[in-house]
Tab-separated table of C-alpha atoms in Angstrom:
chain	number	residue	atom	x	y	z
B	369	UNK	CA	-0.196	0.181	0.141
B	370	UNK	CA	1.183	3.723	-0.124
B	371	UNK	CA	3.215	5.019	-3.172
B	372	UNK	CA	6.739	5.084	-3.925
B	373	UNK	CA	7.023	8.061	-7.137
B	374	UNK	CA	9.971	9.070	-8.553
B	375	UNK	CA	10.115	12.313	-10.968
B	376	UNK	CA	12.868	13.733	-12.788
B	377	UNK	CA	12.467	17.890	-12.899
B	378	UNK	CA	14.769	19.778	-15.606
B	379	UNK	CA	15.691	22.544	-13.359
B	380	UNK	CA	18.697	22.569	-10.560
B	381	UNK	CA	17.915	21.540	-7.232
B	382	UNK	CA	18.522	24.817	-5.378
B	383	UNK	CA	15.398	26.236	-7.452
B	384	UNK	CA	13.240	23.253	-6.936
B	385	UNK	CA	13.579	23.004	-2.983
B	386	UNK	CA	13.101	26.908	-2.840
B	387	UNK	CA	10.039	26.870	-5.075
B	388	UNK	CA	8.519	24.294	-2.329
B	389	UNK	CA	9.440	26.354	0.584
B	390	UNK	CA	7.714	29.640	-0.346
B	391	UNK	CA	4.346	30.737	0.062
B	392	UNK	CA	1.935	28.374	-2.312
B	393	UNK	CA	3.158	25.708	-3.230
B	394	UNK	CA	0.329	23.809	-1.385
B	395	UNK	CA	-1.745	25.776	-3.205
B	396	UNK	CA	0.058	24.486	-6.453
B	397	UNK	CA	-0.186	21.005	-5.750
B	398	UNK	CA	-3.439	20.034	-4.230
B	399	UNK	CA	-5.428	18.335	-7.265
B	400	UNK	CA	-8.697	20.429	-8.040
B	401	UNK	CA	-10.477	17.591	-8.728
B	402	UNK	CA	-10.159	16.595	-5.002
B	403	UNK	CA	-12.467	17.532	-2.079
B	404	UNK	CA	-10.380	19.978	-0.230
B	405	UNK	CA	-8.638	23.128	0.103
B	406	UNK	CA	-6.019	24.956	1.924
B	407	UNK	CA	-6.813	26.115	5.028
B	408	UNK	CA	-3.402	26.898	6.221
B	409	UNK	CA	-0.096	26.281	4.684
B	410	UNK	CA	3.038	25.080	6.973
B	411	UNK	CA	5.481	28.330	7.129
B	412	UNK	CA	8.127	26.007	7.671
B	413	UNK	CA	8.839	22.781	6.122
B	414	UNK	CA	10.723	21.703	9.156
B	415	UNK	CA	8.034	21.818	11.866
B	416	UNK	CA	5.115	23.644	10.116
B	417	UNK	CA	1.466	22.547	10.501
B	418	UNK	CA	-1.090	22.628	7.331
B	419	UNK	CA	-4.347	22.534	7.287
B	420	UNK	CA	-6.587	21.361	4.580
B	421	UNK	CA	-10.692	21.690	4.616
B	422	UNK	CA	-12.681	18.397	3.966
B	423	UNK	CA	-16.238	18.246	3.422
B	424	UNK	CA	-18.556	18.362	6.310
B	425	UNK	CA	-16.517	20.369	8.083
B	426	UNK	CA	-13.267	17.840	8.693
B	427	UNK	CA	-10.110	19.379	8.600
B	428	UNK	CA	-6.680	17.097	7.111
B	429	UNK	CA	-4.113	18.222	9.816
B	430	UNK	CA	-0.726	17.766	8.632
B	431	UNK	CA	2.131	18.029	11.153
B	432	UNK	CA	6.080	18.267	9.557
B	433	UNK	CA	8.500	16.218	11.435
B	434	UNK	CA	11.673	17.832	12.554
B	435	UNK	CA	13.559	14.795	12.725
B	436	UNK	CA	13.110	14.017	9.186
B	437	UNK	CA	14.011	17.759	8.009
B	438	UNK	CA	17.775	18.060	5.839
B	439	UNK	CA	17.592	21.375	4.556
B	440	UNK	CA	17.805	21.222	0.548
B	441	UNK	CA	17.417	17.675	0.864
B	442	UNK	CA	14.527	16.423	2.710
B	443	UNK	CA	11.074	17.181	4.623
B	444	UNK	CA	8.217	14.920	5.710
B	445	UNK	CA	4.913	15.600	7.315
B	446	UNK	CA	2.454	13.067	8.539
B	447	UNK	CA	-1.533	13.269	9.503
B	448	UNK	CA	-2.582	14.358	13.041
B	449	UNK	CA	-4.429	11.806	14.494
B	450	UNK	CA	-5.129	14.097	17.551
B	451	UNK	CA	-7.948	16.556	18.423
B	452	UNK	CA	-10.836	17.410	15.862
B	453	UNK	CA	-8.862	16.468	13.253
B	454	UNK	CA	-8.832	12.661	14.552
B	455	UNK	CA	-11.979	11.664	11.681
B	456	UNK	CA	-9.300	11.548	8.476
B	457	UNK	CA	-6.801	9.487	10.242
B	458	UNK	CA	-9.338	7.195	11.443
B	459	UNK	CA	-10.507	6.640	7.789
B	460	UNK	CA	-7.003	6.762	6.023
B	461	UNK	CA	-4.926	5.249	9.093
B	462	UNK	CA	-1.579	6.351	8.971
B	463	UNK	CA	-0.411	8.714	6.555
B	464	UNK	CA	3.614	9.679	6.491
B	465	UNK	CA	4.786	11.370	3.385
B	466	UNK	CA	8.289	12.275	3.230
B	467	UNK	CA	9.738	14.364	0.136
B	468	UNK	CA	13.382	13.818	-0.618
B	469	UNK	CA	15.340	15.656	-3.065
B	470	UNK	CA	18.771	14.786	-5.015
B	471	UNK	CA	21.010	16.408	-7.839
B	472	UNK	CA	21.096	13.977	-11.045
B	473	UNK	CA	23.913	16.775	-12.847
B	474	UNK	CA	21.946	20.124	-12.416
B	475	UNK	CA	18.592	18.054	-12.643
B	476	UNK	CA	16.492	16.951	-9.961
B	477	UNK	CA	15.302	14.034	-8.636
B	478	UNK	CA	12.113	14.167	-6.325
B	479	UNK	CA	11.115	11.355	-4.716
B	480	UNK	CA	7.675	10.871	-2.730
B	481	UNK	CA	6.753	7.996	-0.520
B	482	UNK	CA	4.105	7.986	0.552
B	483	UNK	CA	3.046	4.928	3.697
B	484	UNK	CA	-0.743	4.619	4.317
B	485	UNK	CA	-3.170	2.045	3.225
B	486	UNK	CA	-4.206	3.940	0.562
B	487	UNK	CA	-3.524	1.747	-2.806
B	488	UNK	CA	-0.802	3.149	-5.244
B	489	UNK	CA	-3.605	3.423	-7.802
B	490	UNK	CA	-5.789	5.834	-6.133
B	491	UNK	CA	-2.529	8.056	-5.250
B	492	UNK	CA	-0.740	7.892	-8.547
B	493	UNK	CA	-3.096	10.617	-10.591
B	494	UNK	CA	-2.493	12.716	-7.498
B	495	UNK	CA	1.461	12.548	-8.195
B	496	UNK	CA	1.251	12.931	-12.000
B	497	UNK	CA	-0.533	16.113	-11.086
B	498	UNK	CA	1.964	17.450	-8.937
B	499	UNK	CA	4.726	16.273	-11.481
B	500	UNK	CA	3.017	18.272	-13.977
B	501	UNK	CA	2.393	21.376	-11.907
B	502	UNK	CA	5.616	21.787	-10.787
B	503	UNK	CA	7.763	21.434	-13.985
B	504	UNK	CA	5.191	23.909	-15.990
B	505	UNK	CA	5.425	26.323	-13.080
B	506	UNK	CA	9.136	26.390	-12.969
B	507	UNK	CA	9.369	26.322	-17.163
B	508	UNK	CA	7.315	30.003	-16.457
B	509	UNK	CA	9.558	31.574	-14.102
B	510	UNK	CA	12.628	30.448	-16.154
B	511	UNK	CA	10.736	31.974	-19.166
B	512	UNK	CA	10.395	35.041	-17.325
B	513	UNK	CA	13.808	34.924	-15.871
B	514	UNK	CA	15.131	34.924	-19.483
B	515	UNK	CA	13.433	37.726	-20.624
B	516	UNK	CA	14.331	39.850	-18.015
B	517	UNK	CA	11.468	40.006	-15.023
B	518	UNK	CA	12.538	40.641	-11.582
B	519	UNK	CA	10.714	39.659	-8.717
B	520	UNK	CA	8.120	42.301	-8.285
B	521	UNK	CA	5.670	43.559	-5.625
B	522	UNK	CA	2.275	42.709	-7.437
B	523	UNK	CA	-1.156	44.758	-5.670
B	524	UNK	CA	-4.000	41.785	-6.615
B	525	UNK	CA	-7.632	42.222	-6.154
B	526	UNK	CA	-10.073	39.357	-6.098
B	527	UNK	CA	-7.227	37.463	-4.536
B	528	UNK	CA	-9.993	34.676	-2.964
B	529	UNK	CA	-11.716	33.654	-5.852
B	530	UNK	CA	-10.677	31.303	-8.617
B	531	UNK	CA	-8.359	32.404	-10.652
B	532	UNK	CA	-7.057	34.612	-7.738
B	533	UNK	CA	-6.220	32.655	-5.450
B	534	UNK	CA	-4.183	30.081	-8.497
B	535	UNK	CA	-2.706	33.345	-9.268
B	536	UNK	CA	-1.086	34.836	-6.028
B	537	UNK	CA	0.168	31.002	-5.471
B	538	UNK	CA	1.860	31.042	-8.619
B	539	UNK	CA	3.462	34.296	-7.968
B	540	UNK	CA	4.508	33.786	-4.010
B	541	UNK	CA	5.939	30.333	-5.017
B	542	UNK	CA	7.979	32.270	-7.883
B	543	UNK	CA	9.790	34.365	-5.242
B	544	UNK	CA	7.304	37.301	-6.059
B	545	UNK	CA	5.752	39.548	-3.283
B	546	UNK	CA	1.633	39.513	-3.942
B	547	UNK	CA	-0.183	42.340	-1.547
B	548	UNK	CA	-3.993	41.612	-1.944
B	549	UNK	CA	-6.425	44.084	-1.611
B	550	UNK	CA	-9.336	42.843	0.849
B	551	UNK	CA	-12.712	44.573	1.537
B	552	UNK	CA	-12.367	43.328	5.454
B	553	UNK	CA	-10.229	43.660	7.805
B	554	UNK	CA	-6.551	43.488	6.717
B	555	UNK	CA	-4.720	40.416	8.349
B	556	UNK	CA	-1.073	40.627	7.981
B	557	UNK	CA	1.578	42.863	6.154
B	558	UNK	CA	0.588	41.315	2.587
B	559	UNK	CA	-3.401	42.775	2.706
B	560	UNK	CA	-4.435	46.486	2.537
B	561	UNK	CA	-7.835	47.692	2.751
B	562	UNK	CA	-9.798	48.065	-0.450
B	563	UNK	CA	-12.725	50.290	-0.586
B	564	UNK	CA	-13.697	49.764	-4.093
B	565	UNK	CA	-16.011	53.002	-4.361
B	566	UNK	CA	-13.066	55.157	-2.710
B	567	UNK	CA	-9.400	54.169	-2.407
B	568	UNK	CA	-7.661	54.949	0.107
B	569	UNK	CA	-4.318	57.062	-0.566
B	570	UNK	CA	-1.423	55.098	-0.139
B	571	UNK	CA	-3.291	51.866	-1.437
B	572	UNK	CA	-1.208	51.281	-4.174
B	573	UNK	CA	2.529	53.033	-3.093
B	574	UNK	CA	5.521	50.491	-3.135
B	575	UNK	CA	3.510	48.024	-5.682
B	576	UNK	CA	5.707	47.595	-8.749
B	577	UNK	CA	2.265	46.269	-10.854
B	578	UNK	CA	-1.704	45.742	-10.442
B	579	UNK	CA	-3.687	42.849	-11.341
B	580	UNK	CA	-7.381	43.976	-11.144
B	581	UNK	CA	-9.540	40.364	-11.465
B	582	UNK	CA	-12.456	42.061	-8.583
B	583	UNK	CA	-15.936	41.505	-10.311
B	584	UNK	CA	-19.573	39.979	-9.468
B	585	UNK	CA	-19.773	36.518	-11.744
B	586	UNK	CA	-21.658	36.961	-14.987
B	587	UNK	CA	-23.338	33.187	-14.627
B	588	UNK	CA	-26.790	33.632	-13.578
B	589	UNK	CA	-30.519	34.406	-14.886
B	590	UNK	CA	-30.114	38.284	-16.277
B	591	UNK	CA	-32.266	39.570	-14.420
B	592	UNK	CA	-32.252	43.338	-13.855
B	593	UNK	CA	-30.532	43.055	-10.422
B	594	UNK	CA	-27.914	40.666	-12.061
B	595	UNK	CA	-27.237	42.751	-14.971
B	596	UNK	CA	-26.927	45.597	-12.227
B	597	UNK	CA	-24.496	43.665	-10.176
B	598	UNK	CA	-22.398	42.629	-13.126
B	599	UNK	CA	-22.225	46.347	-14.210
B	600	UNK	CA	-21.782	48.226	-11.002
B	601	UNK	CA	-19.096	45.659	-9.699
B	602	UNK	CA	-16.818	46.187	-12.652
B	603	UNK	CA	-17.324	49.701	-14.235
B	604	UNK	CA	-16.951	52.248	-11.682
B	605	UNK	CA	-14.475	50.221	-9.167
B	606	UNK	CA	-12.178	50.072	-12.372
B	607	UNK	CA	-11.773	53.359	-12.847
B	608	UNK	CA	-11.199	54.422	-9.425
B	609	UNK	CA	-8.616	51.663	-9.620
B	610	UNK	CA	-6.738	52.806	-12.120
B	611	UNK	CA	-7.282	56.478	-10.943
B	612	UNK	CA	-5.229	55.176	-7.877
B	613	UNK	CA	-2.476	53.713	-9.985
B	614	UNK	CA	-2.150	56.647	-12.091
B	615	UNK	CA	-1.750	59.071	-9.038
B	616	UNK	CA	0.081	56.831	-6.647
B	617	UNK	CA	3.472	57.725	-5.516
B	618	UNK	CA	5.971	55.284	-5.725
B	619	UNK	CA	3.666	53.249	-7.783
B	620	UNK	CA	2.919	50.428	-10.526
B	621	UNK	CA	4.208	50.590	-13.778
B	622	UNK	CA	1.980	48.132	-14.935
B	623	UNK	CA	-2.587	47.702	-14.691
B	624	UNK	CA	-3.715	44.644	-15.597
B	625	UNK	CA	-7.306	44.237	-16.069
B	626	UNK	CA	-9.617	41.137	-16.586
B	627	UNK	CA	-11.853	41.297	-19.620
B	628	UNK	CA	-13.769	39.047	-20.929
B	629	UNK	CA	-14.050	37.366	-24.844
B	630	UNK	CA	-17.852	38.794	-24.467
B	631	UNK	CA	-16.375	42.268	-26.236
B	632	UNK	CA	-17.300	40.346	-29.453
B	633	UNK	CA	-20.650	39.522	-29.079
B	634	UNK	CA	-22.977	36.499	-28.315
B	635	UNK	CA	-22.845	35.334	-31.853
B	636	UNK	CA	-20.213	35.984	-34.654
B	637	UNK	CA	-20.784	33.102	-37.010
B	638	UNK	CA	-17.501	30.914	-38.139
B	639	UNK	CA	-15.501	34.332	-38.398
B	640	UNK	CA	-12.114	34.471	-36.487
B	641	UNK	CA	-12.117	37.164	-33.897
B	642	UNK	CA	-8.768	38.538	-33.091
B	643	UNK	CA	-7.807	41.566	-30.667
B	644	UNK	CA	-8.762	43.660	-34.197
B	645	UNK	CA	-12.211	42.495	-34.683
B	646	UNK	CA	-14.683	44.433	-33.613
B	647	UNK	CA	-17.090	45.121	-30.751
B	648	UNK	CA	-19.915	42.903	-30.846
B	649	UNK	CA	-23.720	43.061	-30.034
B	650	UNK	CA	-25.490	42.406	-26.443
B	651	UNK	CA	-25.448	43.131	-22.821
B	652	UNK	CA	-21.803	41.976	-22.257
B	653	UNK	CA	-20.344	43.363	-25.209
B	654	UNK	CA	-21.330	46.438	-24.131
B	655	UNK	CA	-20.220	46.117	-20.591
B	656	UNK	CA	-16.840	44.850	-21.646
B	657	UNK	CA	-16.557	47.595	-23.551
B	658	UNK	CA	-17.195	49.993	-20.501
B	659	UNK	CA	-15.042	47.928	-18.169
B	660	UNK	CA	-12.140	48.221	-20.807
B	661	UNK	CA	-12.403	52.106	-21.039
B	662	UNK	CA	-12.425	52.596	-17.390
B	663	UNK	CA	-8.688	51.867	-17.178
B	664	UNK	CA	-8.222	55.041	-19.717
B	665	UNK	CA	-6.903	56.785	-16.224
B	666	UNK	CA	-3.786	54.758	-16.061
B	667	UNK	CA	-3.094	54.500	-19.526
B	668	UNK	CA	-3.432	58.415	-19.447
B	669	UNK	CA	-0.605	58.477	-16.610
B	670	UNK	CA	1.877	56.536	-18.451
B	671	UNK	CA	1.048	53.119	-16.997
B	672	UNK	CA	1.464	49.773	-19.734
B	673	UNK	CA	-2.432	48.551	-19.502
B	674	UNK	CA	-3.439	45.083	-20.587
B	675	UNK	CA	-6.871	44.304	-20.799
B	676	UNK	CA	-7.638	40.102	-20.236
B	677	UNK	CA	-9.983	38.867	-22.914
B	678	UNK	CA	-10.498	36.068	-20.860
B	679	UNK	CA	-12.293	32.698	-22.476
B	680	UNK	CA	-14.409	29.825	-21.167
B	681	UNK	CA	-11.870	28.889	-18.039
B	682	UNK	CA	-11.335	25.124	-17.580
B	683	UNK	CA	-10.984	24.424	-13.699
B	684	UNK	CA	-12.102	22.047	-11.715
B	685	UNK	CA	-13.024	23.476	-8.969
B	686	UNK	CA	-14.979	26.331	-10.479
B	687	UNK	CA	-16.722	27.613	-13.565
B	688	UNK	CA	-18.673	25.593	-15.882
B	689	UNK	CA	-16.450	22.657	-16.068
B	690	UNK	CA	-17.388	22.367	-11.808
B	691	UNK	CA	-21.480	22.342	-12.792
B	692	UNK	CA	-20.597	19.993	-15.960
B	693	UNK	CA	-18.541	17.493	-14.161
B	694	UNK	CA	-21.001	15.600	-12.131
B	695	UNK	CA	-24.027	15.219	-14.880
B	696	UNK	CA	-21.096	13.998	-17.673
B	697	UNK	CA	-20.190	11.851	-14.651
B	698	UNK	CA	-23.713	10.392	-14.152
B	699	UNK	CA	-23.956	10.022	-18.070
B	700	UNK	CA	-26.300	12.793	-18.535
B	701	UNK	CA	-24.220	15.321	-20.710
B	702	UNK	CA	-24.504	16.463	-24.328
B	703	UNK	CA	-24.194	19.018	-26.837
B	704	UNK	CA	-26.403	22.246	-25.776
B	705	UNK	CA	-28.891	23.876	-28.313
B	706	UNK	CA	-27.296	21.713	-30.926
B	707	UNK	CA	-23.393	22.090	-30.253
B	708	UNK	CA	-22.651	24.206	-33.723
B	709	UNK	CA	-21.759	26.884	-31.545
B	710	UNK	CA	-17.815	28.018	-30.928
B	711	UNK	CA	-16.682	27.779	-27.639
B	712	UNK	CA	-13.294	30.112	-27.101
B	713	UNK	CA	-11.727	28.231	-24.045
B	714	UNK	CA	-8.403	28.180	-21.766
B	715	UNK	CA	-7.207	26.155	-19.083
B	716	UNK	CA	-6.830	27.650	-15.580
B	717	UNK	CA	-2.828	27.224	-15.623
B	718	UNK	CA	-2.598	28.836	-19.004
B	719	UNK	CA	-4.702	31.585	-17.826
B	720	UNK	CA	-2.351	31.991	-15.006
B	721	UNK	CA	0.628	32.190	-17.330
B	722	UNK	CA	-0.929	35.093	-19.592
B	723	UNK	CA	-1.429	37.341	-16.141
B	724	UNK	CA	1.848	36.500	-15.251
B	725	UNK	CA	3.437	37.202	-18.884
B	726	UNK	CA	1.406	40.748	-19.133
B	727	UNK	CA	3.362	41.737	-15.844
B	728	UNK	CA	6.896	41.500	-17.686
B	729	UNK	CA	6.085	41.249	-20.773
B	730	UNK	CA	6.409	45.212	-22.421
B	731	UNK	CA	5.432	44.112	-25.794
B	732	UNK	CA	1.486	43.251	-24.241
B	733	UNK	CA	-0.512	45.894	-24.193
B	734	UNK	CA	-4.135	46.935	-24.746
B	735	UNK	CA	-6.314	43.919	-25.260
B	736	UNK	CA	-5.018	40.309	-25.125
B	737	UNK	CA	-7.082	37.248	-26.043
B	738	UNK	CA	-6.544	35.082	-23.585
B	739	UNK	CA	-7.720	31.835	-24.819
B	740	UNK	CA	-6.613	28.170	-26.035
B	741	UNK	CA	-5.112	28.290	-29.368
B	742	UNK	CA	-7.655	26.034	-30.459
B	743	UNK	CA	-11.471	27.077	-30.019
B	744	UNK	CA	-14.152	24.360	-30.108
B	745	UNK	CA	-17.499	23.548	-31.236
B	746	UNK	CA	-19.802	22.687	-28.425
B	747	UNK	CA	-20.196	19.334	-29.831
B	748	UNK	CA	-16.303	18.796	-29.717
B	749	UNK	CA	-16.282	20.212	-26.314
B	750	UNK	CA	-18.652	17.904	-24.666
B	751	UNK	CA	-17.245	14.733	-27.107
B	752	UNK	CA	-14.140	15.726	-25.500
B	753	UNK	CA	-15.133	15.830	-21.618
B	754	UNK	CA	-17.022	12.726	-22.035
B	755	UNK	CA	-13.767	11.230	-23.032
B	756	UNK	CA	-11.869	11.984	-20.227
B	757	UNK	CA	-14.817	10.953	-18.034
B	758	UNK	CA	-15.062	7.613	-19.948
B	759	UNK	CA	-18.719	8.615	-20.469
B	760	UNK	CA	-21.121	8.838	-23.204
B	761	UNK	CA	-22.448	12.122	-24.248
B	762	UNK	CA	-25.641	11.447	-26.026
B	763	UNK	CA	-28.140	13.440	-24.168
B	764	UNK	CA	-28.849	16.888	-25.888
B	765	UNK	CA	-29.535	19.863	-23.850
B	766	UNK	CA	-32.217	21.807	-25.925
B	767	UNK	CA	-32.125	25.416	-26.023
B	768	UNK	CA	-35.696	25.517	-24.314
B	769	UNK	CA	-33.575	24.145	-21.495
B	770	UNK	CA	-30.852	26.538	-21.388
B	771	UNK	CA	-33.596	29.308	-21.113
B	772	UNK	CA	-35.661	27.882	-18.725
B	773	UNK	CA	-32.631	27.717	-16.470
B	774	UNK	CA	-30.786	31.229	-17.648
B	775	UNK	CA	-33.765	33.173	-18.603
B	776	UNK	CA	-34.240	34.221	-22.714
B	777	UNK	CA	-30.811	36.856	-22.340
B	778	UNK	CA	-28.727	34.591	-20.381
B	779	UNK	CA	-29.121	31.585	-22.388
B	780	UNK	CA	-28.409	33.516	-25.664
B	781	UNK	CA	-25.630	35.497	-23.953
B	782	UNK	CA	-24.149	32.180	-21.717
B	783	UNK	CA	-24.869	28.862	-23.261
B	784	UNK	CA	-25.596	29.549	-26.440
B	785	UNK	CA	-22.903	32.010	-27.000
B	786	UNK	CA	-20.417	31.644	-30.116
B	787	UNK	CA	-17.286	33.266	-30.318
B	788	UNK	CA	-14.196	31.685	-32.144
B	789	UNK	CA	-11.730	33.857	-30.656
B	790	UNK	CA	-7.747	33.601	-31.022
B	791	UNK	CA	-4.711	34.574	-29.344
B	792	UNK	CA	-3.134	36.192	-31.728
B	793	UNK	CA	-0.857	38.489	-29.887
B	794	UNK	CA	0.257	35.643	-27.462
B	795	UNK	CA	0.941	33.939	-30.967
B	796	UNK	CA	2.929	36.564	-32.047
B	797	UNK	CA	5.193	36.989	-28.889
B	798	UNK	CA	6.067	32.889	-29.053
B	799	UNK	CA	4.397	32.231	-25.865
B	800	UNK	CA	3.959	28.895	-24.724
B	801	UNK	CA	0.828	27.347	-23.599
B	802	UNK	CA	0.738	24.282	-21.160
B	803	UNK	CA	-1.981	22.606	-22.481
B	804	UNK	CA	-2.656	23.722	-26.534
B	805	UNK	CA	-5.541	20.982	-26.658
B	806	UNK	CA	-8.508	20.961	-24.797
B	807	UNK	CA	-8.465	17.176	-23.867
B	808	UNK	CA	-5.632	17.711	-22.098
B	809	UNK	CA	-6.650	20.512	-20.372
B	810	UNK	CA	-9.431	19.001	-18.994
B	811	UNK	CA	-7.754	16.031	-18.470
B	812	UNK	CA	-5.468	17.631	-16.463
B	813	UNK	CA	-8.133	19.229	-14.415
B	814	UNK	CA	-9.781	15.958	-13.560
B	815	UNK	CA	-6.773	13.336	-13.074
B	816	UNK	CA	-7.474	11.867	-15.753
B	817	UNK	CA	-3.793	13.051	-17.225
């Protein structure tokens, strides 16, 4: 039982060890398909304590063993069997994970030895995922270093969301400092109080760049209240934050704002849409146009501004994939409204890389299409999702079903939207996609890689 897993990383030992020792490593390595969230990371690999949240309020408490710690070479953690965290230990039994690192001619071998009653077959997808995350993250940081990137201080809104939490962990493991702009009481030096309607003076002092992700979810029925929430959470807060960035002393040089492919409208046929394509029709197109225009104070203040027009994000822990997965797992999935509409998608980790590149690559400015290089029709997407899950996709979802769920306008602009968007600026910059194929992106997120 348990697993003894070797992997070789094409990076030097000090880089690999340093990555694991920085904040965010556990968040980058916990598989998104598993029902657990990182509540607290260990503050030390030698004797720290990490806490994972499980369903029904349970906790997985991993205590690092000081006697096993060898700096730059080994650390170990064990599942606690004491106190309120005892239930997972009763179910799993013994769990001890020893991480060993060794140099092999400039590369690094990692050995993960897990002593537990859980069989190796159940654990293997986790370590395949961990290996690929580590390899791809280190490659992204190596590419940035080769391009001249240096450690940055980045102010981040929306840090607790799906994209924000992943981006924050990615940046901190790479040696950058992230200052989370929060609406509640700040906790520690890496959080600052942000009032979206009246940013405080000094909010962005000492910051190299701003990444602005905050905004109400667009998912749901397009009622008057929902439409107002979508607009009100984006337009004015973005304008005020952009103005604060421009006015800050010792402030940012780069302002990166979330945007969306909704700019191109809900139905553009088979036309390939680049960043130079015209704005489309519809509520979301109007919102996105005004949202992007709200970054003008930053551009007028001399900052490089990047507007990340994001496609449909593929992430097991959130978004549409989280909703579709149980349906397809049960064999109840199928094409939506005929399946001919184009879907411009992007894997979560590829989206993180786009935001990262936007911070250091001076060639990127204005709108940037954050989508995979190969958009697919809805029928092809559902086929790939079913294939990855080893399930059929034979139950079509009629247009009436989406209208009942989302309303007429929501169905038209969300479920039935057709946008064939391509990442022209990224491709021109030679950007490397981790998951250029939608099937690969889905397999990685769902543990079927």
